[in-house]
């Protein structure tokens, strides 16, 4: 019961933050501006959104194949079909709670493919580490593509409060190094006292996850299809970029924006989705702020943000629900044949 209440509070919390960002953008708008957002959203050419959804599915299939390449060195050959459906269910679960998707898809594959759960967690954590590295590379690319826009970025207020707080710190370098040293110190203390705390359940859980992660990390050094692993790692993010860019064509005002703008929207939009579960409320706001840098009005940019978010979210919900139905049906047929 306690866990249910805690999960309900988490969902309410993230929804509350999302509603706050919607209010933050909308509360100062005139009735005419709100009408402009609504007419842009309803009048968009949704054939481009359908193309974006198709590209999104391709990226998910590519991610499935990359995941399979990570699993195979562990001595298992899971079904691509099961991995793909588990991945889609994972994305759907992530809309509800942080990390629920990762745990869900590992649990599904563990159940249907008889692979130890800890080893599956290891491959997913490794995969996420690669994604973070890819996001960092995309961030650096966006930074250098738009050096001329960096000075204007602060004026939009996306990080105004954060930068104001940082300005109050007399020596941010010492502050940052203090945090790093504190973190390393805590890790060292945990390591030194590991025998004394090994009987605690929380320690056992962390230890199991860490061992599983290390097992998954080992799979990186045992990959037999390294070329295809790198290929799919690149393809996933190229697909993400085109998934955003093609939607620009759905509105006349954004149809002339190039791939470089798509990189900026992809990077900062991804950060928004990481910060707030599913990106609700914050994703359209970030897109609007970014597009202001490229002379797209706030109302058109906000409408574009909602078009992008709605297309992605509807696809995640529908594909997730369909996968939940298909997964047991397809595996029951396989069991019957056996």
Coordinates of C-alpha atoms in Angstrom, one line a residue:
X1 CA 0.0 0.0 0.0
X2 CA 2.8 2.3 0.9
X3 CA 4.5 1.7 -2.5
X4 CA 1.3 2.4 -4.3
X5 CA 0.9 5.7 -2.5
X6 CA 4.5 6.6 -3.1
X7 CA 4.2 5.9 -6.9
X8 CA 0.9 7.9 -7.0
X9 CA 2.7 10.9 -5.4
X10 CA 5.5 10.6 -7.9
X11 CA 3.1 10.7 -10.8
X12 CA 1.2 13.6 -9.3
X13 CA 4.5 15.5 -8.7
X14 CA 5.7 15.1 -12.3
X15 CA 2.2 16.0 -13.6
X16 CA 2.2 19.1 -11.4
X17 CA 5.5 20.3 -12.7
X18 CA 4.2 19.7 -16.3
X19 CA 1.1 21.8 -15.5
X20 CA 3.3 24.5 -14.0
X21 CA 5.3 24.9 -17.2
X22 CA 2.1 25.0 -19.3
X23 CA 0.8 27.8 -17.0
X24 CA 4.2 29.5 -17.1
X25 CA 4.0 29.9 -20.9
X26 CA 0.2 30.5 -21.2
X27 CA -0.6 32.8 -18.3
X28 CA 0.7 36.0 -19.9
X29 CA -0.7 35.3 -23.4
X30 CA -3.6 37.3 -24.9
X31 CA -6.8 35.6 -26.1
X32 CA -5.6 36.2 -29.7
X33 CA -2.2 34.5 -29.0
X34 CA -3.9 31.5 -27.5
X35 CA -6.2 31.3 -30.5
X36 CA -3.1 31.4 -32.8
X37 CA -1.5 28.5 -30.9
X38 CA -4.7 26.5 -31.2
X39 CA -5.2 27.2 -34.9
X40 CA -1.6 26.3 -35.7
X41 CA -1.9 23.1 -33.8
X42 CA -5.1 22.0 -35.4
X43 CA -4.2 23.3 -38.8
X44 CA -0.8 21.5 -39.1
X45 CA -0.1 19.0 -41.9
X46 CA -0.1 15.8 -39.8
X47 CA 1.2 13.7 -42.7
X48 CA 4.6 14.9 -41.7
X49 CA 3.9 13.8 -38.1
X50 CA 3.0 10.3 -39.5
X51 CA 6.4 10.3 -41.3
X52 CA 8.1 11.3 -38.1
X53 CA 6.3 8.4 -36.3
X54 CA 7.5 5.9 -39.0
X55 CA 11.1 7.2 -38.5
X56 CA 10.7 6.8 -34.7
X57 CA 9.7 3.2 -35.2
X58 CA 12.8 2.7 -37.3
X59 CA 14.9 4.1 -34.5
X60 CA 13.3 1.7 -32.0
X61 CA 14.0 -1.2 -34.3
X62 CA 17.6 -0.1 -34.6
X63 CA 17.8 0.2 -30.8
X64 CA 16.4 -3.3 -30.5
X65 CA 19.1 -4.7 -32.8
X66 CA 21.8 -2.9 -30.9
X67 CA 20.5 -4.2 -27.6
X68 CA 20.5 -7.7 -29.0
X69 CA 24.2 -7.2 -30.1
X70 CA 24.9 -6.3 -26.4
X71 CA 23.1 -9.4 -25.0
X72 CA 24.6 -12.0 -27.3
X73 CA 28.2 -11.9 -25.8
X74 CA 26.5 -13.0 -22.5
X75 CA 25.7 -16.3 -24.1
X76 CA 22.1 -15.7 -25.0
X77 CA 20.3 -15.3 -28.3
X78 CA 16.9 -13.6 -27.6
X79 CA 14.1 -13.2 -30.1
X80 CA 14.3 -9.8 -31.9
X81 CA 10.5 -9.8 -31.7
X82 CA 10.4 -10.1 -27.9
X83 CA 13.1 -7.5 -27.5
X84 CA 11.3 -5.0 -29.8
X85 CA 7.9 -5.4 -28.0
X86 CA 9.6 -5.2 -24.6
X87 CA 11.3 -2.0 -25.7
X88 CA 8.0 -0.4 -26.7
X89 CA 6.4 -1.4 -23.4
X90 CA 9.4 0.1 -21.7
X91 CA 8.9 3.5 -23.4
X92 CA 5.2 3.3 -22.4
X93 CA 6.0 2.6 -18.8
X94 CA 8.5 5.4 -18.7
X95 CA 5.7 7.9 -19.2
X96 CA 4.4 6.9 -15.7
X97 CA 7.5 6.7 -13.5
X98 CA 11.2 7.3 -13.9
X99 CA 13.2 4.2 -14.7
X100 CA 10.1 2.0 -14.7
X101 CA 10.6 1.4 -18.4
X102 CA 14.1 0.1 -18.0
X103 CA 13.0 -2.3 -15.2
X104 CA 9.9 -3.4 -17.1
X105 CA 11.7 -4.3 -20.3
X106 CA 14.4 -6.2 -18.5
X107 CA 11.7 -8.1 -16.5
X108 CA 9.8 -8.9 -19.7
X109 CA 12.9 -10.3 -21.5
X110 CA 14.0 -12.1 -18.4
X111 CA 10.6 -13.8 -18.3
X112 CA 10.2 -14.7 -21.9
X113 CA 13.8 -15.4 -22.8
X114 CA 15.0 -16.9 -19.5
X115 CA 17.9 -14.5 -19.1
X116 CA 18.9 -13.5 -15.6
X117 CA 17.4 -10.1 -14.6
X118 CA 20.7 -8.7 -13.3
X119 CA 22.4 -9.3 -16.6
X120 CA 19.6 -7.6 -18.5
X121 CA 19.9 -4.6 -16.2
X122 CA 23.6 -4.5 -16.9
X123 CA 23.0 -4.3 -20.7
X124 CA 20.4 -1.5 -20.3
X125 CA 22.6 0.6 -18.0
X126 CA 25.4 0.2 -20.5
X127 CA 23.1 1.2 -23.3
X128 CA 22.0 4.3 -21.3
X129 CA 25.6 5.3 -20.7
X130 CA 26.2 5.2 -24.5
X131 CA 23.1 7.3 -25.0
X132 CA 24.3 9.9 -22.5
X133 CA 27.7 10.0 -24.4
X134 CA 25.7 10.4 -27.7
X135 CA 23.6 13.2 -26.2
X136 CA 26.8 14.9 -25.0
X137 CA 28.3 14.7 -28.5
X138 CA 25.0 16.1 -30.0
X139 CA 25.1 18.9 -27.4
X140 CA 28.7 19.8 -28.4
X141 CA 27.6 19.7 -32.1
X142 CA 24.7 22.0 -31.4
X143 CA 26.9 24.4 -29.4
X144 CA 29.4 24.8 -32.3
X145 CA 26.7 25.0 -35.0
X146 CA 25.0 27.9 -33.1
X147 CA 27.9 29.8 -31.5
X148 CA 26.2 33.0 -32.7
X149 CA 23.1 32.1 -30.7
X150 CA 24.8 31.3 -27.4
X151 CA 24.9 34.9 -26.3
X152 CA 21.2 35.3 -26.9
X153 CA 20.4 32.1 -25.2
X154 CA 20.6 33.6 -21.7
X155 CA 18.2 36.4 -22.7
X156 CA 15.4 33.9 -23.2
X157 CA 15.3 32.9 -19.5
X158 CA 15.6 29.2 -19.9
X159 CA 18.5 29.1 -17.4
X160 CA 18.1 32.5 -15.9
X161 CA 17.4 31.3 -12.3
X162 CA 20.2 28.8 -12.5
X163 CA 22.7 31.3 -13.8
X164 CA 21.6 33.9 -11.1
X165 CA 22.4 31.3 -8.4
X166 CA 25.8 30.5 -10.0
X167 CA 26.7 34.2 -10.1
X168 CA 26.2 34.4 -6.4
X169 CA 28.9 31.8 -5.8
X170 CA 32.2 33.7 -5.5
X171 CA 34.3 30.8 -6.7
X172 CA 32.3 28.3 -8.7
X173 CA 35.5 26.3 -9.5
X174 CA 36.1 25.5 -5.8
X175 CA 32.4 24.8 -5.3
X176 CA 32.4 22.2 -8.2
X177 CA 35.6 20.5 -7.0
X178 CA 34.2 20.3 -3.5
X179 CA 31.2 18.4 -4.7
X180 CA 33.4 16.0 -6.7
X181 CA 35.7 15.4 -3.7
X182 CA 32.6 14.8 -1.5
X183 CA 31.2 12.3 -3.9
X184 CA 34.5 10.4 -4.2
X185 CA 34.8 10.5 -0.4
X186 CA 31.4 8.9 0.1
X187 CA 32.2 6.2 -2.4
X188 CA 35.5 5.5 -0.6
X189 CA 33.7 5.3 2.8
X190 CA 31.1 2.9 1.3
X191 CA 33.8 0.7 -0.1
X192 CA 35.8 0.6 3.2
X193 CA 32.7 -0.3 5.3
X194 CA 31.2 -2.8 2.8
X195 CA 31.7 -5.8 5.1
X196 CA 29.9 -4.0 8.0
X197 CA 26.9 -3.0 5.9
X198 CA 26.7 -6.1 3.6
X199 CA 23.7 -7.5 5.6
X200 CA 21.5 -4.5 4.8
X201 CA 18.9 -5.2 2.1
X202 CA 19.6 -1.8 0.4
X203 CA 23.3 -2.7 0.1
X204 CA 22.5 -6.1 -1.3
X205 CA 20.2 -4.5 -3.9
X206 CA 22.9 -2.0 -4.9
X207 CA 25.5 -4.7 -5.0
X208 CA 23.4 -6.9 -7.3
X209 CA 22.7 -4.0 -9.7
X210 CA 26.4 -3.0 -9.7
X211 CA 27.5 -6.6 -10.5
X212 CA 24.9 -6.8 -13.2
X213 CA 26.1 -3.5 -14.6
X214 CA 29.7 -4.8 -14.7
X215 CA 28.5 -7.9 -16.4
X216 CA 26.8 -5.8 -19.0
X217 CA 29.8 -3.6 -19.4
X218 CA 31.9 -6.6 -20.1
X219 CA 29.7 -7.3 -23.1
X220 CA 31.1 -4.1 -24.7
X221 CA 34.5 -5.7 -24.9
X222 CA 33.1 -9.0 -26.2
X223 CA 31.0 -7.6 -29.0
X224 CA 31.5 -9.6 -32.2
X225 CA 29.5 -7.2 -34.4
X226 CA 31.3 -4.0 -33.5
X227 CA 30.7 -2.4 -36.9
X228 CA 27.0 -2.9 -36.6
X229 CA 26.9 -1.8 -33.0
X230 CA 28.5 1.5 -33.9
X231 CA 26.3 1.8 -37.0
X232 CA 23.1 1.4 -35.0
X233 CA 24.4 3.8 -32.3
X234 CA 24.8 6.5 -35.0
X235 CA 21.6 5.5 -36.9
X236 CA 19.5 5.9 -33.7
X237 CA 20.5 9.5 -33.2
X238 CA 20.3 10.4 -36.9
X239 CA 16.8 9.0 -36.9
X240 CA 15.9 11.1 -33.9
X241 CA 17.2 14.2 -35.7
X242 CA 15.1 13.5 -38.8
X243 CA 12.1 12.6 -36.6
X244 CA 12.2 16.2 -35.3
X245 CA 13.2 17.9 -38.5
X246 CA 10.4 16.5 -40.8
X247 CA 7.8 17.8 -38.4
X248 CA 9.0 21.3 -39.1
X249 CA 7.4 21.0 -42.5
X250 CA 3.9 20.6 -40.9
X251 CA 3.8 24.4 -40.4
X252 CA 4.6 27.0 -43.0
X253 CA 6.4 29.2 -40.5
X254 CA 8.9 26.4 -39.6
X255 CA 9.2 24.7 -42.9
X256 CA 12.4 26.5 -43.9
X257 CA 14.3 25.6 -40.8
X258 CA 17.3 23.4 -41.4
X259 CA 18.8 20.3 -39.9
X260 CA 21.0 22.5 -37.7
X261 CA 17.9 23.8 -35.9
X262 CA 16.7 20.2 -35.6
X263 CA 19.9 19.4 -33.7
X264 CA 19.2 22.2 -31.2
X265 CA 15.6 21.2 -30.7
X266 CA 16.6 17.5 -30.4
X267 CA 19.3 18.2 -27.7
X268 CA 17.4 20.5 -25.5
X269 CA 14.1 18.7 -26.0
X270 CA 15.8 15.5 -24.9
X271 CA 17.1 17.2 -21.7
X272 CA 13.5 18.3 -21.0
X273 CA 12.3 14.7 -21.3
X274 CA 15.0 13.5 -18.9
X275 CA 14.3 16.3 -16.4
X276 CA 10.4 15.9 -16.4
X277 CA 8.9 12.5 -16.9
X278 CA 7.7 12.2 -20.5
X279 CA 8.5 15.9 -21.1
X280 CA 4.9 16.9 -20.4
X281 CA 4.6 20.7 -20.3
X282 CA 8.3 21.4 -20.4
X283 CA 9.1 20.0 -23.9
X284 CA 6.8 22.4 -25.8
X285 CA 8.1 25.2 -23.7
X286 CA 11.7 24.4 -24.5
X287 CA 11.0 24.0 -28.2
X288 CA 9.3 27.5 -28.2
X289 CA 12.3 29.0 -26.4
X290 CA 14.8 27.5 -28.8
X291 CA 12.8 28.5 -31.9
X292 CA 12.7 32.1 -30.7
X293 CA 16.4 32.2 -31.4
X294 CA 15.6 31.4 -35.1
X295 CA 13.0 34.2 -35.4
X296 CA 10.0 31.9 -35.0
X297 CA 7.3 33.6 -32.9
X298 CA 6.5 32.2 -29.4
X299 CA 3.0 31.1 -30.4
X300 CA 4.2 29.2 -33.5
X301 CA 7.1 27.7 -31.6
X302 CA 4.9 26.6 -28.8
X303 CA 2.4 25.0 -31.2
X304 CA 5.4 23.2 -32.9
X305 CA 6.5 21.9 -29.5
X306 CA 3.0 20.5 -28.8
X307 CA 2.8 18.9 -32.3
X308 CA 6.2 17.2 -31.8
X309 CA 5.3 16.1 -28.2
X310 CA 1.8 14.9 -29.1
X311 CA 3.0 12.8 -32.1
X312 CA 5.7 11.1 -30.1
X313 CA 3.5 10.5 -27.0
X314 CA 0.5 9.2 -28.9
X315 CA 2.9 6.8 -30.8
X316 CA 4.5 5.6 -27.5
X317 CA 1.0 5.0 -25.9
X318 CA -0.5 3.1 -28.8
X319 CA 2.6 1.0 -29.6
X320 CA 3.0 0.3 -25.9
X321 CA -0.6 -0.9 -25.4
X322 CA -0.4 -2.9 -28.7
X323 CA 2.8 -4.6 -27.5
X324 CA 1.3 -5.5 -24.1
X325 CA -1.5 -7.4 -26.0
X326 CA 0.8 -8.9 -28.7
X327 CA 3.6 -10.1 -26.4
X328 CA 1.7 -12.9 -24.6
X329 CA -0.2 -13.9 -27.7
X330 CA 2.9 -14.4 -29.8
X331 CA 4.7 -16.3 -27.1
X332 CA 1.7 -18.5 -26.4
X333 CA 1.8 -19.6 -30.0
X334 CA 5.5 -20.3 -29.7
X335 CA 4.8 -22.4 -26.6
X336 CA 2.0 -24.3 -28.4
X337 CA 4.4 -25.2 -31.3
X338 CA 7.0 -26.4 -28.8

